[in-house]
Structure formats: structure tokens, C-alpha cells
Amino acid sequence: MAIDKERVPKHVAIIMDGNGRWAKKRFLPRVAGHRKGVETIKKVTIRANELGIKILTVYAFSTENWGRPQDEVNYLMKLPKDFFDSFLPELIKNDVRVEWIGDITALPQKTYDIVVSAAERTKHCQGMVLNFALNYGARQEITDAVVEIAKAVSHHELDVESISAELIESFLTTARYGELAAPDLLIRTSGEQRLSNFLLWQAAYSEFYFTDVLWPDFDSSHLDTAIESYIQRDRRFGKVKG
Ligand code: FPP
């Protein structure tokens, strides 16, 4: 069945989960799952762009992931280099722009440099945005917004009365996406059904799609199935159907 491109979600966010379990099932070290997971990002990016998705936000490293064994953290920090070294020409060919949310200044210098350079080298691209959540945590994002707003109030640049949901949104890292800041569809792989501190504010009215497929096994056909499920849904945003 062909997907109706008029109805595809504009912003899709993905919690890429199950890399460790994928590796364990094969008696491989956990990092083998992360390596395979990088290949999945490539496949899913190409398909999402083909479908006309405007923003694909992938949860690559959370503020909590620093608590993993040091070897695993070190390995994860090397993945952006592998990804962009092998995939940047393809991203450019497909007009995909690389961006990020999260505090990447806390990443190792080499990782930081590679991400900034990928963003720089694709900034002219006008197709889909591939947005990496890197050292991202939604509570931190909201906390940072609150601090900035409080500073503006204390400097008399902002009245307390003017604080609204829209104003708070304008202080979040996704503000640059305007009306596309909220994901229409949020996918989590591997059978887990929770948000894990991902886009807590932005996902208020997102449709959720959970699949038992582990991230390294996820492919473009699974993305299509998630999109088809989304297209069947009736989004009411807290209202009754008009
Ligand atoms: C979750 O699986 C996956 C992660 C925490 C890391 C996801 C990162 C990538 C796939 C690569 C990032 C790549 C770039 C280019 C930035 P898990 O390890 O929690 O799996 P488990 O729940 O089965 O243990």
C-alpha cells in the first residue's frame, strides 16, 4: 500500500532502544548493537526523507547515559565520527540538514567537532532535518528555559504576566522549528513504553507508536508501518471531533 504523502507526520521523533539486547541475543558485546544501530539510522533517514518527513529527531545520547560503563560511553562518543565519515556525502546528496539539541559542549572535543562540522557542511540543505538529541534531557531543557525566563524577569525584560505556554516554548531548544517543534509521531523500539526524559514538553500531544522490534532490526518497512498506523489515527488535541 502506498503511503499518502499528504498525510505523513511532519515531525517524527524516535527513541532508538534495544541495541544492547540485540547484541546479547547474538552473544556479542553491547557495542555491536550500537554499531548496527548506526546503520539503522542511515536507512531510516533515507526513508523518512523519501516520505517527505520534515524533521526526524533521534535520541542518540541522553543526559542519563553518562551513567553507563565508561567503555560503552567512550564507544558511543565515537559513533558520530563513523556515522558522518561514511554517510555525510549521502546526507548532502539527499539534501538532509544535520542539527542537534542538547548540550554538545560537554561531549569530548572530537565528538563535538564532528557534529558541528556535519551541521556546518549541511546547513545549505533544504530537505529533511536530521536532528540528533545528544546529551539531551527534557528536564534539563525545561529547567534551562525556566532559568532564562527568571533572569529576563529579574532584569525587567519580561513581565511575569507575559509568561505563557507559547513563551516557554520559545525558550526551548526546539523553538527554531516553530509550529513543527512538537513531534506528530514518537516511535520507541524494543517493547519499552516510556518517554525516558525525551521531549517531555513537546510530546504533550504526540501520537506514540511502540514496537517490539529492536532498533538494530528496525528498517524502512517498520518505519512505513509506524507511519501507516499514525495515518489511521484521529488526532483531537483534547477537543472533540469537528
Ligand atoms: C539504546 O539501546 C540506545 C542508545 C542509548 C544509544 C543509541 C545510539 C545510537 C544508535 C548511535 C548514535 C549515533 C550517532 C551518529 C550520534 P540500549 O543500549 O539501551 O539497549 P538495551 O535497552 O537493549 O540495553
PDB file of C-alpha atoms and ligand atoms in Angstrom:
ATOM      1  CA  MET A   1       0.000   0.000   0.000  1.00  0.00           C
ATOM      2  CA  ALA A   2       1.442   3.385  -0.998  1.00  0.00           C
ATOM      3  CA  ILE A   3       1.705   5.946   1.784  1.00  0.00           C
ATOM      4  CA  ASP A   4      -0.310   9.116   1.206  1.00  0.00           C
ATOM      5  CA  LYS A   5       2.454  11.731   1.353  1.00  0.00           C
ATOM      6  CA  GLU A   6      -0.046  14.459   2.187  1.00  0.00           C
ATOM      7  CA  ARG A   7      -0.728  12.734   5.485  1.00  0.00           C
ATOM      8  CA  VAL A   8       2.711  11.739   6.695  1.00  0.00           C
ATOM      9  CA  PRO A   9       3.691  13.223  10.054  1.00  0.00           C
ATOM     10  CA  LYS A  10       5.857  16.305   9.628  1.00  0.00           C
ATOM     11  CA  HIS A  11       7.989  15.712  12.710  1.00  0.00           C
ATOM     12  CA  VAL A  12       8.884  12.188  13.796  1.00  0.00           C
ATOM     13  CA  ALA A  13      10.903  11.526  16.941  1.00  0.00           C
ATOM     14  CA  ILE A  14      12.496   8.171  17.714  1.00  0.00           C
ATOM     15  CA  ILE A  15      13.746   6.580  20.919  1.00  0.00           C
ATOM     16  CA  MET A  16      16.184   4.073  19.462  1.00  0.00           C
ATOM     17  CA  ASP A  17      16.105   1.309  22.045  1.00  0.00           C
ATOM     18  CA  GLY A  18      17.222  -2.306  22.206  1.00  0.00           C
ATOM     19  CA  ASN A  19      20.786  -2.182  20.912  1.00  0.00           C
ATOM     20  CA  GLY A  20      22.156  -3.978  23.966  1.00  0.00           C
ATOM     21  CA  ARG A  21      19.529  -6.723  23.836  1.00  0.00           C
ATOM     22  CA  TRP A  22      20.103  -7.204  20.112  1.00  0.00           C
ATOM     23  CA  ALA A  23      23.791  -7.810  20.812  1.00  0.00           C
ATOM     24  CA  LYS A  24      23.149 -10.046  23.819  1.00  0.00           C
ATOM     25  CA  LYS A  25      20.873 -12.313  21.780  1.00  0.00           C
ATOM     26  CA  ARG A  26      23.832 -12.859  19.463  1.00  0.00           C
ATOM     27  CA  PHE A  27      26.394 -13.311  22.257  1.00  0.00           C
ATOM     28  CA  LEU A  28      28.075 -10.111  21.089  1.00  0.00           C
ATOM     29  CA  PRO A  29      29.291  -7.187  23.196  1.00  0.00           C
ATOM     30  CA  ARG A  30      26.671  -4.438  23.713  1.00  0.00           C
ATOM     31  CA  VAL A  31      28.606  -2.059  21.493  1.00  0.00           C
ATOM     32  CA  ALA A  32      27.994  -4.345  18.498  1.00  0.00           C
ATOM     33  CA  GLY A  33      24.337  -3.409  18.881  1.00  0.00           C
ATOM     34  CA  HIS A  34      25.188   0.284  18.824  1.00  0.00           C
ATOM     35  CA  ARG A  35      27.267  -0.224  15.686  1.00  0.00           C
ATOM     36  CA  LYS A  36      24.375  -1.949  13.926  1.00  0.00           C
ATOM     37  CA  GLY A  37      22.069   0.765  15.299  1.00  0.00           C
ATOM     38  CA  VAL A  38      24.045   3.393  13.413  1.00  0.00           C
ATOM     39  CA  GLU A  39      23.291   1.563  10.157  1.00  0.00           C
ATOM     40  CA  THR A  40      19.607   1.670  11.087  1.00  0.00           C
ATOM     41  CA  ILE A  41      19.772   5.457  11.452  1.00  0.00           C
ATOM     42  CA  LYS A  42      21.061   5.658   7.870  1.00  0.00           C
ATOM     43  CA  LYS A  43      18.257   3.501   6.469  1.00  0.00           C
ATOM     44  CA  VAL A  44      15.568   5.288   8.430  1.00  0.00           C
ATOM     45  CA  THR A  45      16.909   8.717   7.456  1.00  0.00           C
ATOM     46  CA  ILE A  46      16.774   7.898   3.757  1.00  0.00           C
ATOM     47  CA  ARG A  47      13.246   6.511   4.014  1.00  0.00           C
ATOM     48  CA  ALA A  48      11.966   9.359   6.195  1.00  0.00           C
ATOM     49  CA  ASN A  49      13.315  11.884   3.710  1.00  0.00           C
ATOM     50  CA  GLU A  50      11.718   9.990   0.801  1.00  0.00           C
ATOM     51  CA  LEU A  51       8.376  10.049   2.590  1.00  0.00           C
ATOM     52  CA  GLY A  52       8.521  13.815   2.963  1.00  0.00           C
ATOM     53  CA  ILE A  53       9.007  13.921   6.729  1.00  0.00           C
ATOM     54  CA  LYS A  54      10.347  17.386   7.583  1.00  0.00           C
ATOM     55  CA  ILE A  55      12.121  16.713  10.885  1.00  0.00           C
ATOM     56  CA  LEU A  56      13.469  13.426  12.227  1.00  0.00           C
ATOM     57  CA  THR A  57      14.668  13.758  15.830  1.00  0.00           C
ATOM     58  CA  VAL A  58      16.630  10.778  17.121  1.00  0.00           C
ATOM     59  CA  TYR A  59      17.531  10.241  20.774  1.00  0.00           C
ATOM     60  CA  ALA A  60      21.211   9.350  20.428  1.00  0.00           C
ATOM     61  CA  PHE A  61      22.523  10.098  23.926  1.00  0.00           C
ATOM     62  CA  SER A  62      20.608  11.188  26.999  1.00  0.00           C
ATOM     63  CA  THR A  63      21.875  13.165  29.962  1.00  0.00           C
ATOM     64  CA  GLU A  64      21.431   9.906  31.931  1.00  0.00           C
ATOM     65  CA  ASN A  65      23.536   7.828  29.512  1.00  0.00           C
ATOM     66  CA  TRP A  66      26.746   9.152  31.152  1.00  0.00           C
ATOM     67  CA  GLY A  67      25.964   6.625  33.893  1.00  0.00           C
ATOM     68  CA  ARG A  68      26.746   3.671  31.577  1.00  0.00           C
ATOM     69  CA  PRO A  69      30.073   1.813  31.843  1.00  0.00           C
ATOM     70  CA  GLN A  70      32.907   4.087  30.717  1.00  0.00           C
ATOM     71  CA  ASP A  71      33.876   1.783  27.828  1.00  0.00           C
ATOM     72  CA  GLU A  72      30.366   1.951  26.447  1.00  0.00           C
ATOM     73  CA  VAL A  73      30.204   5.749  26.793  1.00  0.00           C
ATOM     74  CA  ASN A  74      33.556   6.024  25.015  1.00  0.00           C
ATOM     75  CA  TYR A  75      32.274   3.831  22.211  1.00  0.00           C
ATOM     76  CA  LEU A  76      29.059   5.813  21.831  1.00  0.00           C
ATOM     77  CA  MET A  77      31.105   9.021  21.623  1.00  0.00           C
ATOM     78  CA  LYS A  78      32.988   7.605  18.627  1.00  0.00           C
ATOM     79  CA  LEU A  79      29.838   6.771  16.678  1.00  0.00           C
ATOM     80  CA  PRO A  80      29.133  10.251  15.301  1.00  0.00           C
ATOM     81  CA  LYS A  81      32.530  10.130  13.533  1.00  0.00           C
ATOM     82  CA  ASP A  82      31.785   6.724  11.989  1.00  0.00           C
ATOM     83  CA  PHE A  83      28.329   7.897  11.016  1.00  0.00           C
ATOM     84  CA  PHE A  84      29.335  11.157   9.385  1.00  0.00           C
ATOM     85  CA  ASP A  85      32.568   9.859   7.811  1.00  0.00           C
ATOM     86  CA  SER A  86      30.592   7.216   5.979  1.00  0.00           C
ATOM     87  CA  PHE A  87      27.288   8.995   5.475  1.00  0.00           C
ATOM     88  CA  LEU A  88      27.788  12.731   5.095  1.00  0.00           C
ATOM     89  CA  PRO A  89      28.036  12.642   1.248  1.00  0.00           C
ATOM     90  CA  GLU A  90      24.761  10.686   1.156  1.00  0.00           C
ATOM     91  CA  LEU A  91      23.113  13.191   3.501  1.00  0.00           C
ATOM     92  CA  ILE A  92      24.230  16.065   1.291  1.00  0.00           C
ATOM     93  CA  LYS A  93      23.115  14.232  -1.865  1.00  0.00           C
ATOM     94  CA  ASN A  94      19.688  13.808  -0.278  1.00  0.00           C
ATOM     95  CA  ASP A  95      19.585  17.447   0.839  1.00  0.00           C
ATOM     96  CA  VAL A  96      19.344  16.441   4.534  1.00  0.00           C
ATOM     97  CA  ARG A  97      20.416  19.035   7.074  1.00  0.00           C
ATOM     98  CA  VAL A  98      22.070  17.896  10.309  1.00  0.00           C
ATOM     99  CA  GLU A  99      21.194  19.685  13.538  1.00  0.00           C
ATOM    100  CA  TRP A 100      21.244  18.829  17.224  1.00  0.00           C
ATOM    101  CA  ILE A 101      19.522  19.520  20.507  1.00  0.00           C
ATOM    102  CA  GLY A 102      21.237  19.024  23.857  1.00  0.00           C
ATOM    103  CA  ASP A 103      24.426  20.331  25.401  1.00  0.00           C
ATOM    104  CA  ILE A 104      27.064  19.097  22.995  1.00  0.00           C
ATOM    105  CA  THR A 105      29.743  21.240  24.651  1.00  0.00           C
ATOM    106  CA  ALA A 106      30.010  18.517  27.326  1.00  0.00           C
ATOM    107  CA  LEU A 107      30.942  15.892  24.705  1.00  0.00           C
ATOM    108  CA  PRO A 108      34.594  15.006  24.051  1.00  0.00           C
ATOM    109  CA  GLN A 109      36.183  17.655  21.821  1.00  0.00           C
ATOM    110  CA  LYS A 110      36.472  15.325  18.801  1.00  0.00           C
ATOM    111  CA  THR A 111      32.814  14.332  19.033  1.00  0.00           C
ATOM    112  CA  TYR A 112      31.782  17.948  19.403  1.00  0.00           C
ATOM    113  CA  ASP A 113      33.877  18.945  16.379  1.00  0.00           C
ATOM    114  CA  ILE A 114      32.449  16.246  14.148  1.00  0.00           C
ATOM    115  CA  VAL A 115      28.850  17.144  14.989  1.00  0.00           C
ATOM    116  CA  VAL A 116      29.437  20.871  14.484  1.00  0.00           C
ATOM    117  CA  SER A 117      31.231  20.182  11.224  1.00  0.00           C
ATOM    118  CA  ALA A 118      28.391  17.949   9.937  1.00  0.00           C
ATOM    119  CA  ALA A 119      25.898  20.696  10.780  1.00  0.00           C
ATOM    120  CA  GLU A 120      28.083  23.269   9.067  1.00  0.00           C
ATOM    121  CA  ARG A 121      28.568  21.176   5.941  1.00  0.00           C
ATOM    122  CA  THR A 122      24.834  20.522   5.553  1.00  0.00           C
ATOM    123  CA  LYS A 123      23.490  23.905   6.593  1.00  0.00           C
ATOM    124  CA  HIS A 124      22.584  24.739   2.982  1.00  0.00           C
ATOM    125  CA  CYS A 125      20.454  21.586   2.648  1.00  0.00           C
ATOM    126  CA  GLN A 126      16.759  22.258   2.281  1.00  0.00           C
ATOM    127  CA  GLY A 127      15.256  18.787   2.666  1.00  0.00           C
ATOM    128  CA  MET A 128      14.603  16.958   5.892  1.00  0.00           C
ATOM    129  CA  VAL A 129      16.298  17.970   9.140  1.00  0.00           C
ATOM    130  CA  LEU A 130      18.060  15.081  10.875  1.00  0.00           C
ATOM    131  CA  ASN A 131      18.101  16.331  14.437  1.00  0.00           C
ATOM    132  CA  PHE A 132      20.300  14.462  16.922  1.00  0.00           C
ATOM    133  CA  ALA A 133      19.377  14.676  20.587  1.00  0.00           C
ATOM    134  CA  LEU A 134      22.861  14.475  22.084  1.00  0.00           C
ATOM    135  CA  ASN A 135      23.476  14.880  25.780  1.00  0.00           C
ATOM    136  CA  TYR A 136      19.827  15.844  25.810  1.00  0.00           C
ATOM    137  CA  GLY A 137      17.387  15.630  28.710  1.00  0.00           C
ATOM    138  CA  ALA A 138      13.980  17.246  28.648  1.00  0.00           C
ATOM    139  CA  ARG A 139      14.019  18.165  32.350  1.00  0.00           C
ATOM    140  CA  GLN A 140      17.306  19.978  31.808  1.00  0.00           C
ATOM    141  CA  GLU A 141      15.886  21.699  28.727  1.00  0.00           C
ATOM    142  CA  ILE A 142      12.839  22.900  30.672  1.00  0.00           C
ATOM    143  CA  THR A 143      14.998  23.886  33.654  1.00  0.00           C
ATOM    144  CA  ASP A 144      17.251  25.943  31.373  1.00  0.00           C
ATOM    145  CA  ALA A 145      14.196  27.668  29.921  1.00  0.00           C
ATOM    146  CA  VAL A 146      12.894  28.478  33.424  1.00  0.00           C
ATOM    147  CA  VAL A 147      16.278  29.935  34.408  1.00  0.00           C
ATOM    148  CA  GLU A 148      16.393  32.116  31.284  1.00  0.00           C
ATOM    149  CA  ILE A 149      12.849  33.336  31.861  1.00  0.00           C
ATOM    150  CA  ALA A 150      13.578  34.073  35.535  1.00  0.00           C
ATOM    151  CA  LYS A 151      16.668  36.061  34.512  1.00  0.00           C
ATOM    152  CA  ALA A 152      14.659  38.053  31.994  1.00  0.00           C
ATOM    153  CA  VAL A 153      12.044  38.804  34.661  1.00  0.00           C
ATOM    154  CA  SER A 154      14.667  39.838  37.203  1.00  0.00           C
ATOM    155  CA  HIS A 155      16.268  42.138  34.601  1.00  0.00           C
ATOM    156  CA  HIS A 156      12.831  43.677  33.946  1.00  0.00           C
ATOM    157  CA  GLU A 157      12.940  42.478  30.336  1.00  0.00           C
ATOM    158  CA  LEU A 158       9.841  40.359  30.850  1.00  0.00           C
ATOM    159  CA  ASP A 159       6.659  40.711  32.928  1.00  0.00           C
ATOM    160  CA  VAL A 160       5.501  37.735  34.961  1.00  0.00           C
ATOM    161  CA  GLU A 161       2.051  38.222  33.358  1.00  0.00           C
ATOM    162  CA  SER A 162       3.504  37.588  29.919  1.00  0.00           C
ATOM    163  CA  ILE A 163       4.684  34.078  30.815  1.00  0.00           C
ATOM    164  CA  SER A 164       2.602  31.679  28.777  1.00  0.00           C
ATOM    165  CA  ALA A 165       2.988  28.238  27.224  1.00  0.00           C
ATOM    166  CA  GLU A 166       3.981  29.928  23.961  1.00  0.00           C
ATOM    167  CA  LEU A 167       6.626  31.971  25.740  1.00  0.00           C
ATOM    168  CA  ILE A 168       8.057  28.876  27.450  1.00  0.00           C
ATOM    169  CA  GLU A 169       8.147  27.130  24.068  1.00  0.00           C
ATOM    170  CA  SER A 170      10.140  29.988  22.643  1.00  0.00           C
ATOM    171  CA  PHE A 171      12.872  29.222  25.214  1.00  0.00           C
ATOM    172  CA  LEU A 172      13.094  25.502  24.410  1.00  0.00           C
ATOM    173  CA  THR A 173      15.816  24.155  22.129  1.00  0.00           C
ATOM    174  CA  THR A 174      13.221  23.188  19.532  1.00  0.00           C
ATOM    175  CA  ALA A 175      11.925  26.789  19.241  1.00  0.00           C
ATOM    176  CA  ARG A 176      13.682  27.121  15.880  1.00  0.00           C
ATOM    177  CA  TYR A 177      11.219  24.610  14.411  1.00  0.00           C
ATOM    178  CA  GLY A 178       8.260  26.879  15.116  1.00  0.00           C
ATOM    179  CA  GLU A 179       4.990  25.065  14.578  1.00  0.00           C
ATOM    180  CA  LEU A 180       6.890  21.851  13.791  1.00  0.00           C
ATOM    181  CA  ALA A 181       8.585  21.757  17.218  1.00  0.00           C
ATOM    182  CA  ALA A 182       6.189  19.160  18.586  1.00  0.00           C
ATOM    183  CA  PRO A 183       6.655  15.675  17.124  1.00  0.00           C
ATOM    184  CA  ASP A 184       3.489  14.404  15.477  1.00  0.00           C
ATOM    185  CA  LEU A 185       4.658  10.849  15.966  1.00  0.00           C
ATOM    186  CA  LEU A 186       7.001   9.443  18.601  1.00  0.00           C
ATOM    187  CA  ILE A 187       8.333   5.940  17.995  1.00  0.00           C
ATOM    188  CA  ARG A 188      10.044   3.766  20.603  1.00  0.00           C
ATOM    189  CA  THR A 189      11.529   0.440  19.658  1.00  0.00           C
ATOM    190  CA  SER A 190      12.255  -2.682  21.717  1.00  0.00           C
ATOM    191  CA  GLY A 191       8.965  -3.025  23.586  1.00  0.00           C
ATOM    192  CA  GLU A 192       9.657  -0.405  26.266  1.00  0.00           C
ATOM    193  CA  GLN A 193       6.815   2.053  26.724  1.00  0.00           C
ATOM    194  CA  ARG A 194       8.112   5.198  28.380  1.00  0.00           C
ATOM    195  CA  LEU A 195       9.468   8.617  27.445  1.00  0.00           C
ATOM    196  CA  SER A 196      12.775   8.462  29.334  1.00  0.00           C
ATOM    197  CA  ASN A 197      13.124  12.233  29.636  1.00  0.00           C
ATOM    198  CA  PHE A 198      12.759  12.795  25.878  1.00  0.00           C
ATOM    199  CA  LEU A 199      10.866  15.869  24.599  1.00  0.00           C
ATOM    200  CA  LEU A 200       8.563  15.920  27.641  1.00  0.00           C
ATOM    201  CA  TRP A 201       7.058  19.283  26.779  1.00  0.00           C
ATOM    202  CA  GLN A 202       6.939  18.838  23.019  1.00  0.00           C
ATOM    203  CA  ALA A 203       5.351  15.371  23.170  1.00  0.00           C
ATOM    204  CA  ALA A 204       2.234  16.597  25.019  1.00  0.00           C
ATOM    205  CA  TYR A 205       0.008  15.686  22.057  1.00  0.00           C
ATOM    206  CA  SER A 206       2.285  13.384  20.080  1.00  0.00           C
ATOM    207  CA  GLU A 207       0.953  10.076  18.884  1.00  0.00           C
ATOM    208  CA  PHE A 208       3.007   7.229  20.324  1.00  0.00           C
ATOM    209  CA  TYR A 209       3.994   4.127  18.428  1.00  0.00           C
ATOM    210  CA  PHE A 210       5.634   1.286  20.289  1.00  0.00           C
ATOM    211  CA  THR A 211       7.099  -1.739  18.576  1.00  0.00           C
ATOM    212  CA  ASP A 212       8.841  -4.829  19.925  1.00  0.00           C
ATOM    213  CA  VAL A 213      11.384  -4.649  17.090  1.00  0.00           C
ATOM    214  CA  LEU A 214      14.865  -3.913  18.451  1.00  0.00           C
ATOM    215  CA  TRP A 215      16.484  -0.802  16.972  1.00  0.00           C
ATOM    216  CA  PRO A 216      19.233  -2.671  15.049  1.00  0.00           C
ATOM    217  CA  ASP A 217      16.490  -4.744  13.345  1.00  0.00           C
ATOM    218  CA  PHE A 218      14.280  -1.729  12.567  1.00  0.00           C
ATOM    219  CA  ASP A 219      14.205  -0.856   8.875  1.00  0.00           C
ATOM    220  CA  SER A 220      12.332   1.246   6.357  1.00  0.00           C
ATOM    221  CA  SER A 221       9.414  -1.193   6.259  1.00  0.00           C
ATOM    222  CA  HIS A 222       8.980  -0.813  10.027  1.00  0.00           C
ATOM    223  CA  LEU A 223       9.028   2.960   9.603  1.00  0.00           C
ATOM    224  CA  ASP A 224       6.344   2.635   6.937  1.00  0.00           C
ATOM    225  CA  THR A 225       4.220   0.547   9.317  1.00  0.00           C
ATOM    226  CA  ALA A 226       4.560   3.207  12.035  1.00  0.00           C
ATOM    227  CA  ILE A 227       3.575   5.937   9.581  1.00  0.00           C
ATOM    228  CA  GLU A 228       0.588   3.906   8.362  1.00  0.00           C
ATOM    229  CA  SER A 229      -0.523   3.469  11.964  1.00  0.00           C
ATOM    230  CA  TYR A 230      -0.219   7.230  12.503  1.00  0.00           C
ATOM    231  CA  ILE A 231      -2.258   7.978   9.376  1.00  0.00           C
ATOM    232  CA  GLN A 232      -5.124   5.814  10.712  1.00  0.00           C
ATOM    233  CA  ARG A 233      -5.335   7.808  13.932  1.00  0.00           C
ATOM    234  CA  ASP A 234      -7.754  10.509  14.836  1.00  0.00           C
ATOM    235  CA  ARG A 235      -5.899  13.408  16.458  1.00  0.00           C
ATOM    236  CA  ARG A 236      -8.151  15.622  18.515  1.00  0.00           C
ATOM    237  CA  PHE A 237      -5.682  17.621  20.652  1.00  0.00           C
ATOM    238  CA  GLY A 238      -8.033  17.466  23.634  1.00  0.00           C
ATOM    239  CA  LYS A 239     -11.018  18.679  21.609  1.00  0.00           C
ATOM    240  CA  VAL A 240     -13.997  16.799  20.207  1.00  0.00           C
ATOM    241  CA  LYS A 241     -14.030  15.864  16.563  1.00  0.00           C
ATOM    242  CA  GLY A 242     -15.184  18.856  14.488  1.00  0.00           C
TER     243      GLY A 242
HETATM  244  C1  FPP B   1      19.538   2.316  23.368  1.00  0.00           C
HETATM  245  O1  FPP B   1      19.837   0.949  23.366  1.00  0.00           O
HETATM  246  C2  FPP B   1      20.466   3.038  22.532  1.00  0.00           C
HETATM  247  C3  FPP B   1      21.308   4.025  22.940  1.00  0.00           C
HETATM  248  C4  FPP B   1      21.382   4.514  24.321  1.00  0.00           C
HETATM  249  C5  FPP B   1      22.226   4.676  22.021  1.00  0.00           C
HETATM  250  C6  FPP B   1      21.646   4.940  20.688  1.00  0.00           C
HETATM  251  C7  FPP B   1      22.689   5.471  19.848  1.00  0.00           C
HETATM  252  C8  FPP B   1      22.926   5.097  18.593  1.00  0.00           C
HETATM  253  C9  FPP B   1      22.162   4.050  17.873  1.00  0.00           C
HETATM  254  C10 FPP B   1      24.026   5.705  17.836  1.00  0.00           C
HETATM  255  C11 FPP B   1      24.161   7.191  17.942  1.00  0.00           C
HETATM  256  C12 FPP B   1      24.788   7.628  16.714  1.00  0.00           C
HETATM  257  C13 FPP B   1      25.119   8.867  16.342  1.00  0.00           C
HETATM  258  C14 FPP B   1      25.540   9.099  14.964  1.00  0.00           C
HETATM  259  C15 FPP B   1      25.100  10.023  17.258  1.00  0.00           C
HETATM  260  P1  FPP B   1      20.264   0.266  24.737  1.00  0.00           P
HETATM  261  O2  FPP B   1      21.741   0.227  24.770  1.00  0.00           O
HETATM  262  O3  FPP B   1      19.616   0.984  25.882  1.00  0.00           O
HETATM  263  O4  FPP B   1      19.661  -1.151  24.542  1.00  0.00           O
HETATM  264  P2  FPP B   1      19.144  -2.135  25.672  1.00  0.00           P
HETATM  265  O5  FPP B   1      17.970  -1.461  26.343  1.00  0.00           O
HETATM  266  O6  FPP B   1      18.738  -3.361  24.903  1.00  0.00           O
HETATM  267  O7  FPP B   1      20.295  -2.380  26.607  1.00  0.00           O
END
